Amino acid sequence: MTTLIVVLCIILAVIVFLQIGKLTELTAKIRGEKNAQYASNRWNSVLGMIFMIVFLLYCIISAYDMKNYMLGFGPHSAASEHGGALDSVFKITLFFTGIVFVITHVLLFWFTYKYHGKEGSKAKFISHDNKLEVIWTAVPAIVMTFLVVGGLNAWNKVMVDVKPDEKVLEVEATAYQFAWTLRYPGADGLLGTKNYKLIGGSNDIGQDWTDSKNYDDFKADKLVLPVGQKVRIRIVARDVLHNFYLPQFRVKMDAVPGMPTYFVFTPVKTTEEYRAELKKYPEYNEPSDPKDPNGKKKWETFEYELACAELCGNGHFSMRREVKIVSQEEYNKWVSEQKSFYLTSIRNTDDDPNKGKKLAIDPVETVKDTTKVNVVEPVKEIK
Amino acid sequence: MSAIANHPETHEDILIREQGFDDHFHDHHHGDKFQSNFITKYIFSQDHKMISKQFLITGMLWAIIGAGMSIIFRLQLGFPEESLLWLKPLLGKWITVNSEGVGKLAPEFYYALVTMHGTIIVFFVLTAGLSGTFSNLLIPLQIGARDMASGFLNMLSYWFFFLSSIVMFYSMFLSTGPFSGGWTAYPPLSALPQASDGSKTGMTLWLVSLTFFVVSVLLGGINYITTVLNLRTKGMTMWRMPLTIWAFFVTAILGLLSFPVLVSGFFLLMFDRGMGTSFYLSEIYVNGKALENVGGSPILYQHLFWFLGHPEVYIIILPAMGLVSEVLSVHTRKPIFGYKAMVFSILAIGFLSFIVWAHHMFMSGVNPFLSNFFVIFTLIIAVPSAVKVFNWIATIYGGNLRLNSPSLFAIGFVSLFISGGLTGIFLGNSAIDIQMHDTYFVVAHFHIVMGVAAFFGMFAGVYHWFPKLYGRFMNDTLGKIHFWGTLIGAYAIFWPMHYIGMAGVPRRYYSYDNFETFNHFAKINQFITIAACVVFLLQILFVVNFFYSIWKGKVVTERNPWESSTLEWTTPIEHIHGNWPGNIPTVHRWPYDYAKDGKDYICQVEPLGVGEEDSGSH
Ligand code: HEM
Ligand SMILES: [Cu+2]
Ligand SMILES: [Cu+2]
């Protein structure tokens, strides 16, 4: 029934519009085509001015209104060391493009208004102006150079891999349809080798149990990282393309089957610090669950999140993992509570190639000595 | 040809009769083998004007389908709680009904819709519908040719497009659904039937369809290039060609050089899918099984795809730019400002568009060092783009502007191209792209700069050349309603997406409920969906106006209703085979002599006066 009414309404509207159209054509005939065109010119050029003013105001006001969601403004300044550099390239670009946007729009609609055809008006014959053209080729070129230099400077700093002797925590994120497996290196600071052919059963990423580096590796259901510690995420995909995306940290990198990628970054704000920042903004002081107005506020329930940013199939939108940035002490404590996956789930089961044998090295079941920052092997080993 | 004989001979007719070029063309009045019966006239026509209409109408049908799909998936994004049960009669099993009787759009169908929407709009509407229509209509008419170099290839070009359309349309009715891995079809998702239902037969048909499509583009392109190079009439030097022709010409070259690369990428994908090769596949474990394939690289596909993909966006926008340049000049009654600069910027954009492709792949895992080059080239491309914008604005300066549907759409195009081009400068800078890649910011960018802008160029063209196509006018008042509504509506849809994108919300998400970071924008999403529905209805108004005007529109009584100086308006209003009844025109001047020497306009066939210099020669 409602569908029918809607359809009827649309048909009616179309008929009304057609009649309006025909009517104006008729009146144009009566008033004379020329005069009708002049009237139309006047009207539409005025509409153009109104549009320009309203549109520019809308852009400015809405930008102001949404500034708390923009890079580098409000609470969403980057939570990583490198993020600030990107945010400032963003701001500089916003500044320049904003100026160009306003000027060109003002000119476009102002000229349309000023030079609309009127009784007796004539166009000028202006075919080109070399000087002007040189200027407006050169100016954008200079601005672009400026932006390129700033941008590439930031880019080349952000994207470098770790140096061979650098102390860094390496964590592995394996994406598959439609979740992530997060693997930590354990006490030795090294991730054990893998082979995709070994995937199966509880071994969801294909760890090779003959490699002793795997004995102490543990898996986590959250990405927990110590604040201020340089992290190298080894990003791996098991089936199709995915993308390791941490919005607040300005981290994004495709996960490619057969080709591990990486992203190196240093978190600088703990989850708690970020929450405290959010608390200052009214939109985060609303209840987090609309059905429970007295429950926790949005800033209190805020968590950093890991998302997938490359279409990977029908469940692409659901690949969420919580990310916790904590102090070094909390991190140490958390690590000490984690259990080696091999020792708890594989050791001496039928899946264990070392079943009944003594292990080559004595594995540390949990990391006791966490003051020993995990050291990664030289880069050539990083796969 | 009695109808033509009835028209009084115009000044241009006399010039063409007396000074035109006699190419010994014989107009076969009745026994014309090319248009002798219904089938050869309307269906397997080899006449460029008819083929142009075929492309236009097929493109419009696809546009309605493609836009309709976007409305359905926007409903999901704007009103995720709302029941879509009422769509069940149309969509069948794709609407799942839960125990409370609430109808939901299935995620796999959401992704199928998004994928089909992108494929259809990019390829079928804005490539075939735009280039196919206007290159076909205008190249012969504006350069003074009887027809395309090969009418037969031209006909094949349309029919390959048609075949491709049929295959794609059929794929939507498969039980496993059409392809659903995004219009870019990245493997391994598109290579592995196990990974997604859409990657089963749907993907096979998608590949087959687009392969036919490429054949169509190539046949068309060879024809356009040959025609422009070889069939220009006497006096029509390259520097006297209207900017439309320059744009179509460069577009065709881009297509000819880039589409074959896409097909090669497709072929490798087909081999991976059907013959066990490993071009794109390596170390994959899917659906409980480790595949044998090793050594391939999914990134190879991305290189092949974007080597077409980036030129493709210019294949879409260049014709629109050409149309807009022409329409603006005619309706401002002024020469286009900086004709040569316009041509050189088209050429520069065309060249540069081949060396920027990897800006779509900054975050794909390619060596970050390589990105340096692509950032530089990408931001260089902004310079000729900026030059074009300044030239359009300068064209309006000092004009005597006739504001009607075509010129309004041309002005709207300029606004949109500015807005969308400027956001390109953010994305082209790889440092910003780390955050912006695959977010709604990209969606906003390319819909404004390519999607809506190209549609505006197309609308400007359709309103402007409708009298040439059908011998009638489209209703101008409805056109203006269409324009203002669409301009405001399009910005209402896509402007807020910038903000959502800056906040980090990824594109291609069926639902934002899972993420606290992304679920703040329910109101904005509702607003966008409502705006999209309004804009969609306005396009229906355009379609109604279009078909109504074909039969009932105001009849064109003067040959040259816009007082334009280009050649297409020297042909008779009725379409005849061979375009000009007698001689073809001889050209004496550039196409933009408006407001020169106190004359409103001077047709290209008008010989230069004594001591007069061709204004286009410097
Ligand atoms: C000022 C010049 C421009 C620059 C610097 C620029 C830059 C970019 C960049 C870097 C991207 C990739 C964003 C990402 O995926 O992260 C992009 C996406 C895109 N651009 Fe542009 N662009 C410009 C103009 C245009 C024009 C004129 C068009 C079309 C007519 C266009 C169409 C597109 C499309 C379709 C995409 C997205 C494709 C997809 O991922 O689905 N761009 N642009
Ligand atoms: Cu995904
Ligand atoms: Cu591109």
mmCIF file of C-alpha atoms and ligand atoms in Angstrom, chain A residues 241-243 308-313 316 319, ligand 2:
data_model
loop_
_atom_site.group_PDB
_atom_site.id
_atom_site.type_symbol
_atom_site.label_atom_id
_atom_site.label_comp_id
_atom_site.label_asym_id
_atom_site.label_seq_id
_atom_site.Cartn_x
_atom_site.Cartn_y
_atom_site.Cartn_z
ATOM 1 C CA LEU A 241 44.433 -9.063 1.237
ATOM 2 C CA HIS A 242 43.672 -7.328 4.518
ATOM 3 C CA ASN A 243 44.945 -4.129 6.036
ATOM 4 C CA CYS A 308 40.782 -3.992 8.657
ATOM 5 C CA ALA A 309 41.005 -1.420 5.889
ATOM 6 C CA GLU A 310 41.171 -3.544 2.766
ATOM 7 C CA LEU A 311 38.084 -5.286 1.459
ATOM 8 C CA CYS A 312 38.581 -8.951 2.274
ATOM 9 C CA GLY A 313 35.144 -10.459 1.866
ATOM 10 C CA HIS A 316 35.390 -7.299 6.311
ATOM 11 C CA MET A 319 37.596 -7.575 12.015
HETATM 12 CU CU CU C 2 39.089 -6.637 5.563
#
